[in-house]
Short mmCIF file of C-alpha atoms and ligand atoms in Angstrom, two decimals:
data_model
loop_
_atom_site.label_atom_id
_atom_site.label_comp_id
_atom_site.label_asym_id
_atom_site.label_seq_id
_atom_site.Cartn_x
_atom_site.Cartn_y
_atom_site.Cartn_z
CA UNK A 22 -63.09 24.36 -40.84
CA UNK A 23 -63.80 20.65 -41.46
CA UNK A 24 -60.21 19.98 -42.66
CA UNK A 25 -58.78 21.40 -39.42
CA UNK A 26 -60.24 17.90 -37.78
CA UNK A 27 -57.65 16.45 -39.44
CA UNK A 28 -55.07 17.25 -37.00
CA UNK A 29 -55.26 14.29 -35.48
CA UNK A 30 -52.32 12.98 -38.14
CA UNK A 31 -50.19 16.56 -37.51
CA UNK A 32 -50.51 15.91 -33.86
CA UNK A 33 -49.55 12.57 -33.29
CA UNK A 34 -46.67 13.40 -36.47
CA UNK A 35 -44.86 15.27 -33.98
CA UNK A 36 -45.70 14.13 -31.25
CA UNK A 37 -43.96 10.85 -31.92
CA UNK A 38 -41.03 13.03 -33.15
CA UNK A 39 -40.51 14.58 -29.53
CA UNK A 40 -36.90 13.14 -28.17
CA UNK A 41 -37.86 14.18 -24.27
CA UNK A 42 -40.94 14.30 -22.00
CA UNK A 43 -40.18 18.10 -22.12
CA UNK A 44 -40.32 18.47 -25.91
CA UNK A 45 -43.53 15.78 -25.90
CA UNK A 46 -45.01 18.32 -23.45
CA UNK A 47 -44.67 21.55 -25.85
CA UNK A 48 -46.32 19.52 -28.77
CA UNK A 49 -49.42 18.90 -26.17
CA UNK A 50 -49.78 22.57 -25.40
CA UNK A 51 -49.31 23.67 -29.02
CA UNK A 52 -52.67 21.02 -29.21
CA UNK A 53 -54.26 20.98 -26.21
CA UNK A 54 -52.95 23.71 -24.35
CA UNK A 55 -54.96 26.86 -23.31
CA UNK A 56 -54.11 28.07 -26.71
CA UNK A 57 -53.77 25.11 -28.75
CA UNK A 58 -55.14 24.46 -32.24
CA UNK A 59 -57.67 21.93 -31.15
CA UNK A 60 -59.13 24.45 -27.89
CA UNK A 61 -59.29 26.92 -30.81
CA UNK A 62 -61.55 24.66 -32.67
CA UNK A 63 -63.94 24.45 -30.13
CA UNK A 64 -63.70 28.50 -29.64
CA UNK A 65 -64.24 29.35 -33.14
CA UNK A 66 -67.19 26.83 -33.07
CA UNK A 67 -69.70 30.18 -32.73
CA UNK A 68 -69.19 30.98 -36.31
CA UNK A 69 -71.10 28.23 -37.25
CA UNK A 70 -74.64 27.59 -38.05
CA UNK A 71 -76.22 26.63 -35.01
CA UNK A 72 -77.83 23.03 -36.38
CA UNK A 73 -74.08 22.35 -37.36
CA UNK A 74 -72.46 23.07 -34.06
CA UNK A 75 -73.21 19.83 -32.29
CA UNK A 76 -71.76 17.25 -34.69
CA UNK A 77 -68.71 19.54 -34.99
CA UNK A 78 -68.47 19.54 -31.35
CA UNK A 79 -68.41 15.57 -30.80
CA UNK A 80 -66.02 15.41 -33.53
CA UNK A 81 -63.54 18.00 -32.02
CA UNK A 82 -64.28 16.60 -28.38
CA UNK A 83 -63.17 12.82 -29.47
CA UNK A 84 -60.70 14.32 -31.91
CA UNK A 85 -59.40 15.68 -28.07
CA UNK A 86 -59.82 12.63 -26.09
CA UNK A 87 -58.20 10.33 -28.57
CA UNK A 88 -54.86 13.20 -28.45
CA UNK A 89 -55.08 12.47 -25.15
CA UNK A 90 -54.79 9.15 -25.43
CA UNK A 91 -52.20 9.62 -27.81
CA UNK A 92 -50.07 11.80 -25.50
CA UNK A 93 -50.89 10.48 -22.59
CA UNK A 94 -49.31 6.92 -23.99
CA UNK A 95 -46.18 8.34 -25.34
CA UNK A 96 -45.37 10.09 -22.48
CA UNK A 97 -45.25 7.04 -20.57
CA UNK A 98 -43.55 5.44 -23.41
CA UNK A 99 -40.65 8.45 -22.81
CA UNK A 100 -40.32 8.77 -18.89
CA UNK A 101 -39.49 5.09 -18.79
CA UNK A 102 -36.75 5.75 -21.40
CA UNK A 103 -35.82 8.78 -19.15
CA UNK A 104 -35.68 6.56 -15.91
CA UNK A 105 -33.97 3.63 -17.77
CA UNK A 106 -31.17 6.40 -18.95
CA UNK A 107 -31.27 8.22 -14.96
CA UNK A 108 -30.29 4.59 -13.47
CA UNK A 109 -28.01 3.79 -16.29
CA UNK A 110 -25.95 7.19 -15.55
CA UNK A 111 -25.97 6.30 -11.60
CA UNK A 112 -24.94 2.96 -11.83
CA UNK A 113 -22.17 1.72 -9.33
CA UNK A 114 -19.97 -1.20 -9.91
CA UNK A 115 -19.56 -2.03 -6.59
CA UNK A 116 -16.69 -4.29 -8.00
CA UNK A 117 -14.76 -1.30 -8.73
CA UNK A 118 -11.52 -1.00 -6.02
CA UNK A 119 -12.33 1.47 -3.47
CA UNK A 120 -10.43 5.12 -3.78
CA UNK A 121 -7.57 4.05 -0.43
CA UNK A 122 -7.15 6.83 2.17
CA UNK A 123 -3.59 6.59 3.88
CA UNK A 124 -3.70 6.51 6.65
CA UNK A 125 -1.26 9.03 8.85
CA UNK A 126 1.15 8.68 11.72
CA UNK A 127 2.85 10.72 13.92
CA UNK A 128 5.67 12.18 13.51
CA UNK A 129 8.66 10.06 15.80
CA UNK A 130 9.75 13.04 17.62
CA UNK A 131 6.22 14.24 18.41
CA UNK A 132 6.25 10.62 19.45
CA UNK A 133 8.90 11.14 21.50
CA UNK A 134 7.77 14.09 22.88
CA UNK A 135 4.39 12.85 24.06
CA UNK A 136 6.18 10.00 25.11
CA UNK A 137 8.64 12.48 27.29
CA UNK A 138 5.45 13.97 28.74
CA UNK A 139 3.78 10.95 30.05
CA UNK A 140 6.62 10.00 31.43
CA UNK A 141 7.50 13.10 33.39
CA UNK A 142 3.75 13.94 33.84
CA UNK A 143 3.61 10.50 35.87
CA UNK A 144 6.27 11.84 38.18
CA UNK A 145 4.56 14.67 38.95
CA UNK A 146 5.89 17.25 36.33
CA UNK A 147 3.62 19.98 34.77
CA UNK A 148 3.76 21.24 31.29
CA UNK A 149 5.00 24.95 30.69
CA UNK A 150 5.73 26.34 27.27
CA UNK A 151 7.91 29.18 26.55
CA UNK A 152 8.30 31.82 23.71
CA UNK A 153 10.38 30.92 20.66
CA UNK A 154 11.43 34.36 20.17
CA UNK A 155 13.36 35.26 23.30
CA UNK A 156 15.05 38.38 24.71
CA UNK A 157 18.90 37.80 25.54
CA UNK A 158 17.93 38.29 29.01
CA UNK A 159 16.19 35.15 29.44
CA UNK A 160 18.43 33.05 27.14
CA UNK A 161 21.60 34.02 28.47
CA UNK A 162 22.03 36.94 30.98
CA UNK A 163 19.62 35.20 33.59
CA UNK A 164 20.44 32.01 33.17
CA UNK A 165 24.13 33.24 34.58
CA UNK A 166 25.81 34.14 31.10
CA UNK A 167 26.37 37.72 30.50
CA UNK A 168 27.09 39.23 27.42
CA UNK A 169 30.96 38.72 28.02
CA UNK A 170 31.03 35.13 28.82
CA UNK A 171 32.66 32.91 27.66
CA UNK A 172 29.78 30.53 27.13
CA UNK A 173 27.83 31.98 24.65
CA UNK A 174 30.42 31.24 21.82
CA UNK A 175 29.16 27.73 23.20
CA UNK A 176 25.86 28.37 21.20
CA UNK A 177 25.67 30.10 17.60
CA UNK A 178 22.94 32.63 18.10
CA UNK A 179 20.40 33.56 15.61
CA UNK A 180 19.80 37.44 16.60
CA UNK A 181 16.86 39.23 15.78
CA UNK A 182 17.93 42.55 16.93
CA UNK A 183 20.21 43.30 19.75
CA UNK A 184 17.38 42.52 22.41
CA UNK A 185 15.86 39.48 20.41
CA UNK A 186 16.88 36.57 19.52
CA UNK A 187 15.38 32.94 18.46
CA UNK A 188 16.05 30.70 21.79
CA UNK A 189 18.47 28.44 21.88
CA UNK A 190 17.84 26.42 24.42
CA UNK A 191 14.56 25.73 26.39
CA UNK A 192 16.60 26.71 29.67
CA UNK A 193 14.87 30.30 29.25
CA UNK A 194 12.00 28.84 30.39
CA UNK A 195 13.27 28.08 33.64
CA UNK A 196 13.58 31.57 34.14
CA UNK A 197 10.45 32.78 33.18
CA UNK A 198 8.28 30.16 35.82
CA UNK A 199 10.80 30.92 38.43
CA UNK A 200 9.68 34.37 37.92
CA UNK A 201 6.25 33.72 38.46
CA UNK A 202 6.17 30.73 41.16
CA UNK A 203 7.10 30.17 44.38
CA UNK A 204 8.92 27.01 45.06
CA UNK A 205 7.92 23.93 44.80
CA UNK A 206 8.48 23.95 41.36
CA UNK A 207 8.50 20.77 38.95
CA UNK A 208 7.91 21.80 35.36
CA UNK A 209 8.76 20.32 31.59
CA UNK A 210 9.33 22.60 29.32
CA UNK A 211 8.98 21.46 25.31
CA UNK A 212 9.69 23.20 22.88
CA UNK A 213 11.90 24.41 19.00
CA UNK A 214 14.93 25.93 19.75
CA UNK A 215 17.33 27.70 17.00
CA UNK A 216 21.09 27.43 16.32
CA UNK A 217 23.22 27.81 13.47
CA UNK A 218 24.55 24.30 12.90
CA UNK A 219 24.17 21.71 10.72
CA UNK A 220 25.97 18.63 9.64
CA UNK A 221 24.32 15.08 10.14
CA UNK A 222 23.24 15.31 13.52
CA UNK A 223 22.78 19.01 14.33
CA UNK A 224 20.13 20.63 12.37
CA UNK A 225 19.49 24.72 12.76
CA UNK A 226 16.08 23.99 14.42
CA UNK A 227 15.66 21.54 16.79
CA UNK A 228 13.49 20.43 19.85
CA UNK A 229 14.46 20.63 23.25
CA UNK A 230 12.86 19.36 26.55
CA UNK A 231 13.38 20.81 29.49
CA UNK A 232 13.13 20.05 33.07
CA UNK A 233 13.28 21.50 36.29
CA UNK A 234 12.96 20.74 39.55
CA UNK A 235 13.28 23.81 42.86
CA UNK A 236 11.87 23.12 45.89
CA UNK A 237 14.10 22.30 49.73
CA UNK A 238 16.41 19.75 50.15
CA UNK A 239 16.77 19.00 46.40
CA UNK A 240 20.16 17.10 45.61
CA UNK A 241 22.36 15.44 42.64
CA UNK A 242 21.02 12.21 43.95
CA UNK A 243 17.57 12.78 43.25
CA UNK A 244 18.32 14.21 39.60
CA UNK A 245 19.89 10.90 38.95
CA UNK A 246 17.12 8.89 40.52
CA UNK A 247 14.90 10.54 38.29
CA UNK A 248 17.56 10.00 35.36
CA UNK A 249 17.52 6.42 35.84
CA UNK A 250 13.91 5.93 35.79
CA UNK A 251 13.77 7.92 32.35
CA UNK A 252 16.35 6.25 30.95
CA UNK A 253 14.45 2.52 31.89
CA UNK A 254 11.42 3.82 30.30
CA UNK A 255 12.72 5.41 27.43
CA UNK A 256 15.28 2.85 26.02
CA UNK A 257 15.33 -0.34 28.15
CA UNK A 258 14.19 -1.88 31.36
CA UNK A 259 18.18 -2.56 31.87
CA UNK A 260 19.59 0.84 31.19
CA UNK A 261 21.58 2.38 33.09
CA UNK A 262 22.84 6.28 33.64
CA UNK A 263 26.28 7.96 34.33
CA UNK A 264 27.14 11.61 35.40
CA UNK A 265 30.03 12.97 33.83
CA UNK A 266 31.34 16.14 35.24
CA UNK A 267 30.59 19.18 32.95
CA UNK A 268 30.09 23.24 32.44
CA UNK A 269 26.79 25.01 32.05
CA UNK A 270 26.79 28.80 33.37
CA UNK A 271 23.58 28.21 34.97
CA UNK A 272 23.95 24.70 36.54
CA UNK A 273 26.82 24.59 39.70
CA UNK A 274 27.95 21.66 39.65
CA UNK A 275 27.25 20.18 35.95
CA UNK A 276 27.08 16.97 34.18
CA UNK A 277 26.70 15.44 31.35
CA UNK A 278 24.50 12.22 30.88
CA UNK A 279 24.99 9.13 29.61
CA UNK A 280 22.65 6.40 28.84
CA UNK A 281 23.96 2.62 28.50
CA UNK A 282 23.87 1.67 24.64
CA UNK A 283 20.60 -0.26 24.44
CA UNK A 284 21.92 -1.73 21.04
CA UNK A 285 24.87 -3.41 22.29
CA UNK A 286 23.42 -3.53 26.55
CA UNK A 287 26.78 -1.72 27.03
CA UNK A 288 29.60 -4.34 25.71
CA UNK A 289 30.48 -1.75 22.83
CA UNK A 290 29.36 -1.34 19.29
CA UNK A 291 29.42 1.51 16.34
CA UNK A 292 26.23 3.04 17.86
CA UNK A 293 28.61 4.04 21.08
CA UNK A 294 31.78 4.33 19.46
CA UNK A 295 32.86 1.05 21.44
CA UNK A 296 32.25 2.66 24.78
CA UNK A 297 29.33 1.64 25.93
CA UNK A 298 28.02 4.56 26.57
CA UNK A 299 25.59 7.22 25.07
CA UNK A 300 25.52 10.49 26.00
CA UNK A 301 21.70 11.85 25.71
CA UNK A 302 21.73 15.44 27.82
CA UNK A 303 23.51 17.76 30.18
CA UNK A 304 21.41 18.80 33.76
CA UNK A 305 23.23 19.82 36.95
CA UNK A 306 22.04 21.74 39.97
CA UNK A 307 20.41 25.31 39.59
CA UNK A 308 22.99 27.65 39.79
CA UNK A 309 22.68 29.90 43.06
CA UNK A 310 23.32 33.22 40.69
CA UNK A 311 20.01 31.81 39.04
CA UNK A 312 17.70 31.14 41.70
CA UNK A 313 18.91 34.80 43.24
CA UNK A 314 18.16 36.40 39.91
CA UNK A 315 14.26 34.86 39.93
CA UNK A 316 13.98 36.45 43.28
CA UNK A 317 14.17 32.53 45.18
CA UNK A 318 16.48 32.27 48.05
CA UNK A 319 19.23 29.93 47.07
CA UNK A 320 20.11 29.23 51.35
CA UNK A 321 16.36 28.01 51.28
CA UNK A 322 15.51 25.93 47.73
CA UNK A 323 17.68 24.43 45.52
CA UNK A 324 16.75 22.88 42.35
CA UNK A 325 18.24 20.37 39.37
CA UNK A 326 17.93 21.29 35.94
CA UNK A 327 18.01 18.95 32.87
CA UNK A 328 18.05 19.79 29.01
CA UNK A 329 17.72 17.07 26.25
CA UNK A 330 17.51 16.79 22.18
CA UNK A 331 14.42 15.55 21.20
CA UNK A 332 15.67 14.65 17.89
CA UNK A 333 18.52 13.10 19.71
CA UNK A 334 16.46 10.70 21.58
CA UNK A 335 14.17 10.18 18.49
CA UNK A 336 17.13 8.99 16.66
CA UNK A 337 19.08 6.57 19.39
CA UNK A 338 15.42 5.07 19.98
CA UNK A 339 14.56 4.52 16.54
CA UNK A 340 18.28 3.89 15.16
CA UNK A 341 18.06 7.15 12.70
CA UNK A 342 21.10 8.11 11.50
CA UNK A 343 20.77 11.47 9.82
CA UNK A 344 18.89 14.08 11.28
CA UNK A 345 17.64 15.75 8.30
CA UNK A 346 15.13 12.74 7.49
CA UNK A 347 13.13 14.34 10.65
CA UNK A 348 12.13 17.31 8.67
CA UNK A 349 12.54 15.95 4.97
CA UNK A 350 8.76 14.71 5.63
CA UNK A 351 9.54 11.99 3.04
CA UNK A 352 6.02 9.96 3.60
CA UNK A 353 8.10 6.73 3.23
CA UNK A 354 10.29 6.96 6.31
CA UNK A 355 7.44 8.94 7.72
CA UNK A 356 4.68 5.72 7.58
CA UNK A 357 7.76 3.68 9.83
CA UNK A 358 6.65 4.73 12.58
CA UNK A 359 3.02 3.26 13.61
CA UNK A 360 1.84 1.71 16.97
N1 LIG B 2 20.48 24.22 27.94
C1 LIG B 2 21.54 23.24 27.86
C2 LIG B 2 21.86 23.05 26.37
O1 LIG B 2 21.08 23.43 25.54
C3 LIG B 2 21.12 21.95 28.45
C4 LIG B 2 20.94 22.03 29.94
C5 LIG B 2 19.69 22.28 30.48
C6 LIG B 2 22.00 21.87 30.82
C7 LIG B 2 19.51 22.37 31.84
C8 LIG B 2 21.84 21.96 32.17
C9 LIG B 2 20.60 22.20 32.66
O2 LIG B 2 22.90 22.53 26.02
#
């Protein structure tokens, strides 16, 4: 049993061998644990005489104390290694460049439409949004053009089924809040609208915004006093606007709008063709047929009605010359347009 004392050299052998605190600790237990080769020495300390047991129990308890010691030095010796390794793996080099989030910007003809809504909403117009799946009755037979007319070739339709179709024009809407208010009404009424075209300005979805005006006593003049004011805010405090006669089934009479070219102030350039002139949307005043087939009495209210291209003002505002670099989404003509 004497020669088991000598584990003092085995002990601290491995101990000093251990890479980790964790590894240090298992060398302690198989030691000094519960049932560890030194606690075993003191356990099998009954087999001895009794006259030898207290010299064999100082030696095993300072054969324990200086493991203790032992242990209790490299393990300090270790967790500083650990913590000097912990810090070294979290280290920041706060000269590094940051990782750059770009920033994003709105799209110019939700610009434009936002910018359409303040606008109107300042004049007193609410917001009313219609479906983009539409029957034919509200996209054409209500709004005065049966299935007959003439007008529809006007308009390549995208049908769903017979009944359905995608909308192709916001005027539907007009119908369905006519339906469902009494006059006055003063609405604005955003929204995609679907037609098969496309070349470099006519794309097979596009946005429309709407307007309409029914209450008593409503005439051309006021539609163009309203017209003029848009046309200030939107382009140029000198613009100016121009009704052309025109034909809309559900507008009696109709026009046509022009806006003064705000690149050239109206002298002529390539932007107007050398006229002058730019045409930006059609209106007129509601069609009697129309305000009969919503149930309002057309001897009572009349009304003005107004239809424009958002992508249409998007690109005479912002001087874009193809319309398919609205839905391209190409993040480098995107970022243009910031406040
Ligand atoms: N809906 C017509 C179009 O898409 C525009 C319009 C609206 C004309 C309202 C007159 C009145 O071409």
């Amino acid at each position: 049993m004497e020669e088991d004392l000598d584990l003092l050299q085995e002990a601290t052998q491995e101990a000093e061998a251990a890479e980790d605190s964790h590894s240090l600790y298992e060398v302690k237990m198989k030691f000094l644990g519960r049932t560890g080769k030194v606690t075993a020495l003191l356990k099998g300390m009954k087999e001895l005489a009794q006259e030898a047991r207290p010299a064999f129990g100082k030696k095993v308890n300072a054969l324990r104390e200086a493991l203790e010691e032992k242990f209790a030095a490299l393990e300090e010796k270790i967790k500083a290694k650990e913590l000097q390794k912990k810090l070294k793996s979290e280290d920041v080099d706060v000269t590094m460049p940051g990782r750059k989030h770009r920033e994003g910007t709105l799209h110019p003809v939700t610009r434009v439409k936002d910018q359409l809504i303040d606008l109107f909403a300042g004049m007193g117009f609410e917001v009313f949004e219609g479906p983009e799946i539409e029957s034919d009755y509200y996209n054409f037979t209500a709004l005065n053009t049966p299935a007959d007319h003439p007008a529809r070739d006007m308009q390549d339709t995208f049908y769903l089924t017979e009944k359905f179709l995608l909308r192709t024009q916001t005027s539907a809407g007009q119908i369905r809040v006519m339906e469902k208010k009494k006059p006055p009404i003063k609405i604005l009424s955003p929204g995609r609208v679907f037609r098969s075209d496309d070349d470099a300005t006519h794309s097979p979805m596009f946005h429309q915004m709407e307007g309409l005006v029914v209450d008593r006593h409503i005439t051309l003049c006021d539609l163009q006093g309203m017209l003029d004011e848009f046309a200030k805010k939107m382009f140029s405090e000198t613009s100016k606007t121009r009704l052309r006669p025109s034909y809309f089934p559900f507008t009696e009479p109709s026009v046509e709008v022009d806006v003064s070219c705000a690149s050239c102030g109206g002298k002529g350039c390539p932007l107007c063709k050398g006229t002058g002139w730019i045409e930006v949307l059609g209106a007129g005043m509601v069609n009697r047929k129309v305000l009969e087939n919503c149930g309002v009495d057309p001897d009572e209210y009349s009304g003005f009605a107004f239809g424009m291209g958002i992508e249409r003002i998007a690109m005479l505002k912002y001087g874009i010359n193809n319309i398919k670099l609205l839905t391209e989404n190409d993040v480098r003509f995107l970022e243009q347009f910031k406040d």
